[in-house]
Short mmCIF file of C-alpha atoms and ligand atoms in Angstrom, two decimals:
data_model
loop_
_atom_site.label_atom_id
_atom_site.label_comp_id
_atom_site.label_asym_id
_atom_site.label_seq_id
_atom_site.Cartn_x
_atom_site.Cartn_y
_atom_site.Cartn_z
CA MET A 1 25.06 -9.64 -3.15
CA THR A 2 27.39 -6.93 -4.06
CA THR A 3 30.83 -7.85 -5.33
CA ASP A 4 34.09 -6.17 -4.70
CA VAL A 5 35.22 -3.77 -7.47
CA LEU A 6 38.81 -2.53 -8.04
CA ILE A 7 39.12 0.35 -10.41
CA ARG A 8 42.67 0.47 -11.78
CA GLN A 9 44.55 3.57 -12.95
CA ALA A 10 41.79 6.28 -13.29
CA HIS A 11 42.16 10.00 -13.29
CA ILE A 12 40.06 10.29 -9.77
CA LEU A 13 38.48 13.58 -9.10
CA LEU A 14 38.98 13.94 -5.28
CA PRO A 15 36.75 16.08 -3.11
CA ASP A 16 39.22 19.16 -3.10
CA GLY A 17 39.01 19.24 -6.93
CA GLN A 18 42.42 17.71 -7.56
CA MET A 19 42.83 14.69 -9.72
CA LEU A 20 44.75 11.54 -8.53
CA LEU A 21 45.96 8.95 -10.94
CA GLY A 22 45.40 6.00 -8.98
CA ASP A 23 43.03 3.18 -7.76
CA VAL A 24 39.83 3.00 -6.04
CA LEU A 25 38.57 0.03 -3.97
CA VAL A 26 34.70 -0.59 -3.58
CA LYS A 27 33.56 -2.98 -0.91
CA ASN A 28 29.85 -3.57 0.09
CA GLY A 29 28.72 -0.98 -2.24
CA LYS A 30 30.79 1.69 -0.60
CA ILE A 31 34.10 3.27 -1.46
CA ARG A 32 36.79 1.68 0.85
CA ASP A 33 40.11 3.15 -0.25
CA ILE A 34 41.55 5.64 -2.74
CA ALA A 35 45.45 5.50 -3.54
CA SER A 36 47.80 5.73 -6.22
CA PHE A 37 48.22 2.08 -6.01
CA ILE A 38 46.12 -0.35 -3.84
CA ASP A 39 47.98 -3.66 -3.17
CA THR A 40 44.91 -6.15 -3.09
CA ASN A 41 43.59 -9.14 -4.67
CA ILE A 42 40.13 -9.37 -5.83
CA ASP A 43 38.65 -12.85 -5.65
CA ASP A 44 36.94 -14.64 -8.52
CA HIS A 45 33.58 -13.05 -7.52
CA GLY A 46 35.08 -9.64 -7.76
CA LYS A 47 35.52 -7.02 -10.57
CA VAL A 48 38.77 -5.28 -11.90
CA ILE A 49 38.03 -2.39 -14.16
CA ASP A 50 41.13 -1.29 -16.14
CA ALA A 51 40.55 2.42 -16.18
CA GLU A 52 43.63 3.54 -17.90
CA GLY A 53 43.04 6.92 -19.77
CA LEU A 54 39.53 7.33 -18.31
CA THR A 55 38.46 9.80 -15.68
CA LEU A 56 36.45 8.62 -12.51
CA LEU A 57 33.75 11.25 -11.33
CA PRO A 58 30.93 10.89 -8.84
CA GLY A 59 27.77 9.65 -10.31
CA VAL A 60 25.47 12.33 -11.68
CA ILE A 61 22.39 13.18 -9.40
CA ASP A 62 19.71 14.51 -11.74
CA PRO A 63 17.41 16.49 -9.37
CA GLN A 64 14.72 17.08 -12.03
CA VAL A 65 13.24 14.49 -14.16
CA HIS A 66 9.84 13.52 -15.48
CA PHE A 67 9.70 9.66 -16.09
CA ARG A 68 6.10 9.35 -16.77
CA GLU A 69 5.27 6.07 -14.81
CA PRO A 70 2.64 5.52 -13.68
CA GLY A 71 0.09 6.48 -16.35
CA LEU A 72 2.24 7.86 -19.41
CA GLU A 73 4.35 4.70 -20.13
CA HIS A 74 3.91 5.32 -23.84
CA LYS A 75 6.47 8.11 -23.48
CA GLU A 76 8.63 6.70 -20.99
CA ASP A 77 8.79 4.39 -17.86
CA LEU A 78 11.01 3.80 -14.81
CA PHE A 79 13.00 0.92 -16.54
CA THR A 80 13.51 2.68 -19.78
CA ALA A 81 14.37 5.85 -18.09
CA SER A 82 16.65 4.43 -15.67
CA CYS A 83 18.42 2.52 -18.56
CA ALA A 84 19.12 6.00 -20.19
CA CYS A 85 20.46 7.22 -16.82
CA ALA A 86 22.79 4.27 -16.63
CA LYS A 87 24.02 5.12 -20.17
CA GLY A 88 24.27 8.81 -19.23
CA GLY A 89 26.12 8.43 -16.03
CA VAL A 90 23.19 9.43 -13.83
CA THR A 91 23.28 7.18 -10.84
CA SER A 92 20.27 8.87 -8.81
CA PHE A 93 17.40 11.07 -9.75
CA LEU A 94 14.45 12.92 -8.26
CA GLU A 95 11.29 12.71 -10.11
CA MET A 96 8.36 14.98 -10.63
CA PRO A 97 4.56 14.35 -9.57
CA ASN A 98 2.98 14.99 -13.08
CA THR A 99 2.12 11.31 -13.60
CA LYS A 100 -1.27 9.53 -13.73
CA PRO A 101 -2.32 9.43 -11.07
CA LEU A 102 -0.53 12.58 -9.86
CA THR A 103 1.81 11.97 -6.99
CA THR A 104 -0.26 13.91 -4.36
CA THR A 105 -0.70 11.51 -1.57
CA GLN A 106 1.14 9.04 0.40
CA SER A 107 -0.26 6.14 -1.52
CA ALA A 108 0.58 7.32 -4.74
CA LEU A 109 4.00 7.88 -3.64
CA ASN A 110 4.17 4.43 -2.00
CA ASP A 111 3.01 3.04 -5.62
CA LYS A 112 5.91 5.01 -7.10
CA LEU A 113 8.67 3.61 -4.70
CA GLU A 114 7.31 0.03 -5.34
CA ARG A 115 7.41 0.38 -8.97
CA ALA A 116 11.03 1.84 -8.67
CA ALA A 117 12.22 -0.84 -6.43
CA ALA A 118 10.92 -3.50 -8.83
CA LYS A 119 12.38 -1.98 -12.08
CA CYS A 120 14.74 1.00 -11.42
CA LEU A 121 18.50 0.44 -12.29
CA VAL A 122 19.60 3.52 -10.34
CA ASN A 123 18.80 5.18 -7.21
CA TYR A 124 15.39 7.17 -7.06
CA GLY A 125 13.52 9.84 -5.08
CA PHE A 126 10.16 11.30 -5.63
CA PHE A 127 8.54 14.75 -5.27
CA MET A 128 5.13 15.26 -3.70
CA GLY A 129 2.96 17.44 -5.93
CA ALA A 130 1.34 20.44 -4.36
CA THR A 131 -2.61 20.88 -5.12
CA ALA A 132 -4.84 23.46 -3.29
CA GLU A 133 -6.22 20.79 -0.96
CA ASN A 134 -3.39 18.41 0.03
CA LEU A 135 -1.60 20.19 2.71
CA PRO A 136 -1.52 17.12 5.09
CA ASP A 137 -0.05 14.85 2.67
CA LEU A 138 2.51 17.46 1.88
CA ARG A 139 3.76 17.95 5.25
CA ASP A 140 3.65 13.95 6.07
CA ALA A 141 4.52 12.08 3.23
CA ASN A 142 7.73 10.04 3.32
CA PRO A 143 10.31 9.44 1.85
CA SER A 144 10.12 12.41 -0.34
CA CYS A 145 12.58 14.94 -1.56
CA GLY A 146 10.27 17.96 -1.30
CA ILE A 147 7.07 19.52 -2.52
CA LYS A 148 6.64 20.40 -6.11
CA ILE A 149 4.51 23.48 -6.95
CA PHE A 150 3.68 24.27 -10.54
CA MET A 151 2.92 27.80 -10.38
CA GLY A 152 2.40 27.73 -13.93
CA SER A 153 2.63 25.48 -17.07
CA SER A 154 0.51 22.74 -15.70
CA HIS A 155 -3.40 21.99 -15.49
CA GLY A 156 -5.80 20.64 -13.31
CA HIS A 157 -5.24 19.61 -9.81
CA LEU A 158 -1.38 20.27 -10.04
CA LEU A 159 -1.63 23.89 -11.18
CA VAL A 160 -1.32 26.18 -8.05
CA SER A 161 -1.10 29.47 -9.53
CA THR A 162 -2.41 32.22 -7.30
CA GLU A 163 -0.94 33.96 -4.39
CA GLU A 164 -3.83 32.69 -2.19
CA GLU A 165 -3.39 29.11 -3.00
CA ILE A 166 0.39 29.18 -2.90
CA GLU A 167 0.83 30.99 0.41
CA PRO A 168 -0.56 28.32 2.54
CA ILE A 169 1.89 25.75 1.34
CA PHE A 170 4.72 27.96 2.26
CA ALA A 171 3.17 28.60 5.67
CA GLU A 172 2.79 24.96 6.77
CA GLY A 173 5.54 22.64 7.42
CA SER A 174 9.19 22.96 6.85
CA ARG A 175 10.22 20.71 4.07
CA LEU A 176 11.82 21.91 0.73
CA ILE A 177 9.45 23.67 -1.90
CA ALA A 178 10.56 23.35 -5.45
CA VAL A 179 8.76 25.89 -7.78
CA HIS A 180 8.23 25.63 -11.53
CA ALA A 181 8.16 29.45 -11.70
CA GLU A 182 5.91 30.89 -14.56
CA ASP A 183 3.01 33.37 -14.04
CA GLN A 184 0.07 31.33 -15.34
CA ALA A 185 -2.39 34.44 -15.48
CA ARG A 186 0.28 36.26 -17.75
CA ILE A 187 0.55 33.13 -19.94
CA ASN A 188 -3.37 32.77 -20.29
CA GLN A 189 -3.61 36.39 -21.31
CA ARG A 190 -0.79 36.13 -23.86
CA ARG A 191 -2.19 32.96 -25.25
CA GLN A 192 -5.15 34.99 -26.33
CA GLU A 193 -2.98 37.64 -27.77
CA PHE A 194 -1.04 34.96 -29.95
CA LYS A 195 -4.11 32.84 -30.64
CA GLY A 196 -3.82 31.16 -33.79
CA ALA A 197 -0.13 31.15 -33.90
CA THR A 198 1.53 27.97 -35.26
CA ASN A 199 5.17 28.77 -35.43
CA PRO A 200 6.86 27.12 -32.33
CA ALA A 201 9.16 30.10 -31.72
CA ILE A 202 6.13 32.00 -30.59
CA HIS A 203 6.22 29.70 -27.58
CA SER A 204 9.06 31.67 -26.05
CA GLN A 205 6.87 34.91 -26.62
CA ILE A 206 3.68 33.67 -25.03
CA GLN A 207 5.47 32.09 -21.95
CA ASP A 208 7.88 35.13 -21.88
CA LYS A 209 10.52 36.21 -19.68
CA GLN A 210 8.18 38.44 -17.69
CA ALA A 211 6.05 35.45 -16.79
CA ALA A 212 9.03 33.64 -15.27
CA LEU A 213 10.22 36.57 -13.51
CA ASN A 214 6.90 37.29 -11.94
CA ALA A 215 6.55 33.89 -10.66
CA THR A 216 10.15 33.72 -9.22
CA LYS A 217 9.71 37.15 -7.29
CA LEU A 218 6.51 35.69 -5.72
CA ALA A 219 8.13 32.52 -4.70
CA LEU A 220 11.06 34.54 -3.26
CA LYS A 221 8.68 36.83 -1.39
CA LEU A 222 6.66 33.97 0.23
CA SER A 223 9.96 32.08 1.19
CA LYS A 224 11.18 35.06 2.78
CA LYS A 225 8.21 35.69 4.70
CA TYR A 226 8.19 32.28 6.13
CA GLN A 227 11.78 31.60 6.09
CA ARG A 228 10.95 28.51 4.07
CA ARG A 229 13.49 26.31 2.20
CA LEU A 230 12.92 27.16 -1.33
CA HIS A 231 14.41 25.79 -4.73
CA ILE A 232 13.54 27.37 -7.94
CA LEU A 233 13.54 24.85 -10.74
CA HIS A 234 15.06 25.31 -14.24
CA LEU A 235 15.90 29.10 -14.01
CA SER A 236 15.52 30.41 -17.81
CA THR A 237 16.28 34.07 -17.83
CA GLY A 238 19.11 36.40 -17.27
CA GLU A 239 16.64 38.67 -15.22
CA GLU A 240 16.05 35.95 -12.70
CA ALA A 241 19.62 35.10 -12.35
CA GLU A 242 20.34 38.84 -11.71
CA LEU A 243 17.54 39.20 -9.19
CA LEU A 244 18.79 36.09 -7.27
CA ARG A 245 22.50 37.69 -7.46
CA GLN A 246 20.94 40.71 -5.74
CA ASP A 247 18.71 38.96 -3.26
CA LYS A 248 19.21 35.25 -2.47
CA PRO A 249 18.59 34.18 1.13
CA SER A 250 20.86 31.35 2.35
CA TRP A 251 17.81 28.86 2.53
CA VAL A 252 17.25 29.46 -1.34
CA THR A 253 18.81 27.36 -4.00
CA THR A 254 18.43 27.29 -7.79
CA GLU A 255 19.19 25.29 -11.00
CA VAL A 256 19.67 25.33 -14.61
CA THR A 257 19.35 22.96 -17.36
CA PRO A 258 21.75 22.26 -20.24
CA GLN A 259 19.19 23.30 -22.66
CA HIS A 260 18.89 26.86 -21.01
CA LEU A 261 22.63 27.05 -21.12
CA LEU A 262 23.50 25.81 -24.41
CA LEU A 263 20.15 26.30 -26.55
CA ASN A 264 18.24 29.54 -27.21
CA VAL A 265 15.55 30.52 -29.64
CA SER A 266 17.59 29.92 -32.73
CA ALA A 267 16.88 26.38 -32.01
CA TYR A 268 13.28 26.38 -33.04
CA ASP A 269 14.51 27.02 -36.73
CA LYS A 270 16.55 23.91 -36.64
CA ILE A 271 14.55 21.40 -34.66
CA GLY A 272 11.17 23.10 -34.48
CA THR A 273 8.79 21.66 -31.76
CA LEU A 274 11.57 19.46 -30.39
CA ALA A 275 12.94 22.77 -29.05
CA GLN A 276 9.64 23.57 -27.06
CA MET A 277 9.90 23.28 -23.36
CA ASN A 278 8.65 25.11 -20.14
CA PRO A 279 10.05 27.47 -19.17
CA PRO A 280 11.07 28.13 -22.91
CA LEU A 281 14.38 28.55 -24.39
CA ARG A 282 15.36 32.29 -24.42
CA THR A 283 17.94 34.39 -26.13
CA GLU A 284 21.92 33.99 -26.50
CA ASP A 285 22.25 36.84 -24.01
CA ASP A 286 20.17 34.72 -21.47
CA ASN A 287 22.48 31.79 -22.01
CA ALA A 288 25.57 33.94 -21.11
CA VAL A 289 24.11 35.34 -18.06
CA LEU A 290 23.01 32.06 -16.85
CA TRP A 291 26.55 30.62 -17.24
CA GLN A 292 27.96 33.47 -15.53
CA ALA A 293 25.50 33.02 -12.78
CA LEU A 294 26.31 29.28 -12.51
CA GLN A 295 30.10 30.18 -12.49
CA ASP A 296 29.59 32.64 -9.62
CA GLY A 297 27.45 30.27 -7.59
CA VAL A 298 24.31 32.16 -7.87
CA ILE A 299 22.83 29.02 -9.54
CA ASP A 300 23.73 25.96 -7.49
CA PHE A 301 23.52 23.12 -9.81
CA ILE A 302 22.18 21.51 -13.14
CA ALA A 303 19.20 19.45 -13.64
CA THR A 304 17.90 18.09 -17.01
CA ASP A 305 14.05 18.43 -16.63
CA HIS A 306 14.21 15.13 -18.74
CA ALA A 307 10.66 15.44 -20.03
CA PRO A 308 10.20 12.86 -22.91
CA HIS A 309 7.44 13.21 -25.41
CA THR A 310 7.04 10.76 -28.44
CA LEU A 311 8.03 12.17 -31.97
CA GLU A 312 4.39 11.61 -32.89
CA GLU A 313 3.35 13.96 -30.28
CA LYS A 314 5.95 16.45 -31.02
CA GLY A 315 4.85 16.13 -34.54
CA LYS A 316 1.37 17.40 -33.91
CA GLY A 317 2.61 21.04 -34.75
CA TYR A 318 2.52 23.91 -32.37
CA PRO A 319 0.53 24.59 -30.19
CA GLN A 320 -0.85 20.97 -29.88
CA SER A 321 2.78 19.84 -29.53
CA PRO A 322 3.65 18.98 -25.88
CA SER A 323 6.50 21.00 -24.21
CA GLY A 324 9.65 19.12 -22.90
CA MET A 325 12.86 17.39 -23.91
CA PRO A 326 14.80 14.30 -22.75
CA GLY A 327 18.13 14.89 -21.05
CA VAL A 328 19.44 12.28 -18.83
CA GLU A 329 21.60 10.42 -21.68
CA THR A 330 23.33 13.58 -22.77
CA SER A 331 23.69 15.97 -19.81
CA LEU A 332 26.95 14.69 -18.50
CA ALA A 333 28.71 14.48 -21.77
CA LEU A 334 27.30 18.06 -22.86
CA MET A 335 28.79 19.55 -19.70
CA LEU A 336 32.22 17.80 -19.78
CA THR A 337 32.44 18.86 -23.31
CA GLN A 338 32.04 22.36 -22.13
CA ALA A 339 34.75 21.79 -19.43
CA LYS A 340 37.07 20.12 -22.15
CA GLU A 341 36.64 23.17 -24.13
CA GLY A 342 37.72 25.35 -21.44
CA ARG A 343 34.42 27.07 -20.40
CA CYS A 344 34.44 25.63 -16.90
CA THR A 345 36.62 22.89 -14.93
CA TYR A 346 35.70 19.05 -14.54
CA ALA A 347 35.76 19.89 -10.75
CA GLN A 348 32.87 22.40 -11.42
CA VAL A 349 30.85 19.91 -13.42
CA ALA A 350 31.13 17.33 -10.86
CA ASN A 351 30.03 20.10 -8.22
CA TRP A 352 27.07 20.95 -10.02
CA MET A 353 25.93 17.69 -11.22
CA SER A 354 26.74 15.56 -7.87
CA THR A 355 27.91 17.20 -4.97
CA ALA A 356 25.76 20.21 -4.94
CA PRO A 357 22.45 18.45 -5.42
CA ALA A 358 23.41 15.82 -2.88
CA LYS A 359 23.98 18.92 -0.47
CA ALA A 360 20.80 20.93 -1.42
CA TYR A 361 18.55 17.65 -0.88
CA GLU A 362 20.61 16.43 2.09
CA ILE A 363 21.23 13.13 0.55
CA ALA A 364 23.95 11.42 2.74
CA GLN A 365 27.08 9.89 1.36
CA LYS A 366 26.72 10.73 -2.11
CA GLY A 367 28.09 13.12 -4.51
CA LEU A 368 31.85 12.72 -3.73
CA ILE A 369 34.53 10.26 -4.26
CA ALA A 370 35.75 9.61 -0.76
CA PRO A 371 36.08 6.83 1.63
CA GLY A 372 32.65 5.75 3.29
CA TYR A 373 30.77 7.36 0.43
CA ASP A 374 28.47 5.19 -1.74
CA ALA A 375 30.24 3.72 -4.89
CA ASP A 376 27.98 5.68 -7.29
CA LEU A 377 30.54 6.45 -9.82
CA VAL A 378 31.05 6.99 -13.53
CA LEU A 379 34.24 6.55 -15.60
CA VAL A 380 34.24 8.79 -18.52
CA ASP A 381 36.44 9.01 -21.70
CA LEU A 382 37.68 12.67 -22.08
CA GLN A 383 39.81 11.74 -25.35
CA GLU A 384 37.29 10.70 -27.88
CA TYR A 385 34.54 12.73 -29.24
CA ARG A 386 31.31 10.97 -30.54
CA PRO A 387 28.08 12.77 -31.93
CA VAL A 388 24.73 12.31 -30.31
CA LEU A 389 22.72 9.69 -32.62
CA ARG A 390 19.08 9.30 -32.71
CA GLU A 391 19.51 5.59 -33.20
CA GLU A 392 21.59 5.15 -29.90
CA ILE A 393 19.17 7.06 -27.75
CA VAL A 394 17.82 4.53 -25.26
CA SER A 395 15.01 6.76 -23.64
CA LYS A 396 11.70 5.47 -24.90
CA CYS A 397 10.82 8.82 -26.67
CA GLY A 398 13.80 7.95 -28.94
CA TRP A 399 15.22 11.50 -29.86
CA SER A 400 17.42 14.24 -28.38
CA PRO A 401 17.43 17.96 -28.97
CA PHE A 402 21.31 17.65 -29.17
CA GLU A 403 21.20 15.23 -32.19
CA GLY A 404 24.50 15.71 -34.17
CA TRP A 405 26.40 17.46 -31.43
CA ARG A 406 29.82 15.98 -31.17
CA LEU A 407 30.62 15.32 -27.54
CA THR A 408 33.18 14.03 -25.37
CA GLY A 409 33.12 12.65 -21.78
CA TRP A 410 30.74 9.94 -22.66
CA PRO A 411 30.39 7.32 -19.89
CA GLN A 412 32.32 4.01 -20.21
CA TYR A 413 31.25 2.65 -17.00
CA THR A 414 28.68 3.47 -14.62
CA LEU A 415 28.43 1.89 -11.15
CA VAL A 416 25.36 2.19 -8.79
CA GLY A 417 26.07 1.15 -5.07
CA GLY A 418 29.12 -0.66 -6.40
CA GLN A 419 27.25 -2.57 -9.07
CA VAL A 420 28.34 -2.03 -12.70
CA VAL A 421 25.23 -0.91 -14.39
CA TYR A 422 26.63 0.31 -17.75
CA GLU A 423 29.74 -0.96 -19.35
CA LYS A 424 31.03 0.06 -22.84
CA GLY A 425 27.64 0.19 -24.52
CA HIS A 426 26.10 -2.68 -22.56
CA ILE A 427 23.36 -1.79 -19.98
CA HIS A 428 23.29 -4.51 -16.91
CA THR A 429 19.42 -4.46 -16.74
CA GLU A 430 19.44 -6.96 -13.66
CA VAL A 431 20.96 -4.21 -11.44
CA ARG A 432 18.58 -2.36 -9.00
CA GLY A 433 19.07 0.91 -7.33
CA LYS A 434 17.67 2.10 -3.89
CA ALA A 435 15.14 4.64 -2.49
CA LEU A 436 17.14 7.71 -1.55
CA GLN A 437 16.78 9.00 1.90
CA PHE A 438 16.62 12.84 2.55
CA GLY A 439 17.30 15.15 5.36
CA ILE A 440 20.50 13.81 6.19
CA SER A 441 23.47 15.91 5.16
CA ASP A 442 27.22 15.06 5.66
CA ASN A 443 29.09 17.09 3.01
CA GLY A 444 29.06 20.43 4.45
O1 LIG B 1 8.71 21.37 -20.73
C1 LIG B 1 8.47 20.91 -19.76
N1 LIG B 1 7.75 19.75 -19.77
N2 LIG B 1 8.70 21.44 -18.44
C2 LIG B 1 8.12 20.93 -17.38
O2 LIG B 1 8.57 21.58 -16.24
C3 LIG B 1 7.26 19.76 -17.43
C4 LIG B 1 7.46 19.04 -18.52
C5 LIG B 1 6.72 17.72 -18.84
O3 LIG B 1 6.15 17.00 -17.90
O4 LIG B 1 6.40 17.44 -19.95
#
């Protein structure tokens, strides 16, 4: 049973981007009313949150995460990952198919949905993974947020890297295709050229900017040929952003990670293989061009690509160390800190992290604070600054690439469907999220 919640005297971010100092009433998991003062009594079963000094934002929808269950639970699982989400203000996530087994069939998708229903504290959706052979599953599997194609940086069945293999996927069906755009043939060739290299910084040279650009161009070409809904995952280079600035059909969207905005190749000197991800970190110039593209709407939204690996695995040394970084615990605070420092507005952050992903994946009644919308909400403190500390990381991997960064905008309360799932350092582990439904848009 969900209880009524009354949030008193928060700075509420309204859909028009304005802030209202006032109250929000939540009933049956939905936002019922928003006003400067709501004259109502909450009964003993309900909850009143004194939000004075806090800012209320729509809960974050993280549209690209790797939560490792089933099969890789030594790195993360749906319970630990969703605890990390609750702490970070992430109320919904879309998860990738590179688990064991791969999410390439309806039964694998069903298995994930069942696991998530049993143990996930926040709302969940799953991608179907493309192989060269599973076209019927890709067309029919439900509910799924879309098809993921690893054009590069994967192996085995989930690598679909040649135009001959990729084109039939664009030609068949109509659901969203999300691509990890790196040119595997180029990566293979460069791996040979750099054979023997053990400096992790070489990772950015092996999986270079050209590899990313080649694959993005191919995905765009096929999307245009079939007018197929395309989402380009984690854009990493200024060149791809400039390409999309010139030529981005209305049915194409793209995203960027906080890592690709805020970290660059200089991170290898500081944190070594912890900075290793795919697509790799680029230069300071790329950071700047990506920021501008985000500001200008060329890049539509933000995803973390939360891809946890253990410290032991990362400690194997390059190139044995796996690629990927965790992100759901820090993404909102990272971006709100940027806003606090004047680099963007709070309304832009909420658009990039909630409203725009809801729109792109056609998730109804999420991503805005408005009557009738789901009460997926986060109350953040924009006054205090606190550092990212390894000992406070909830993700099973137990580290962050942003350790030591002093951030503001840390969540104080997170609500999922009107249930308080995170409250000032305490995670309410009994809360459960719901399966997201896709293809129903209501926010323009
Ligand atoms: O660095 C990455 N690691 N990028 C991806 O897209 C996948 C990921 C993983 O699953 O570890």
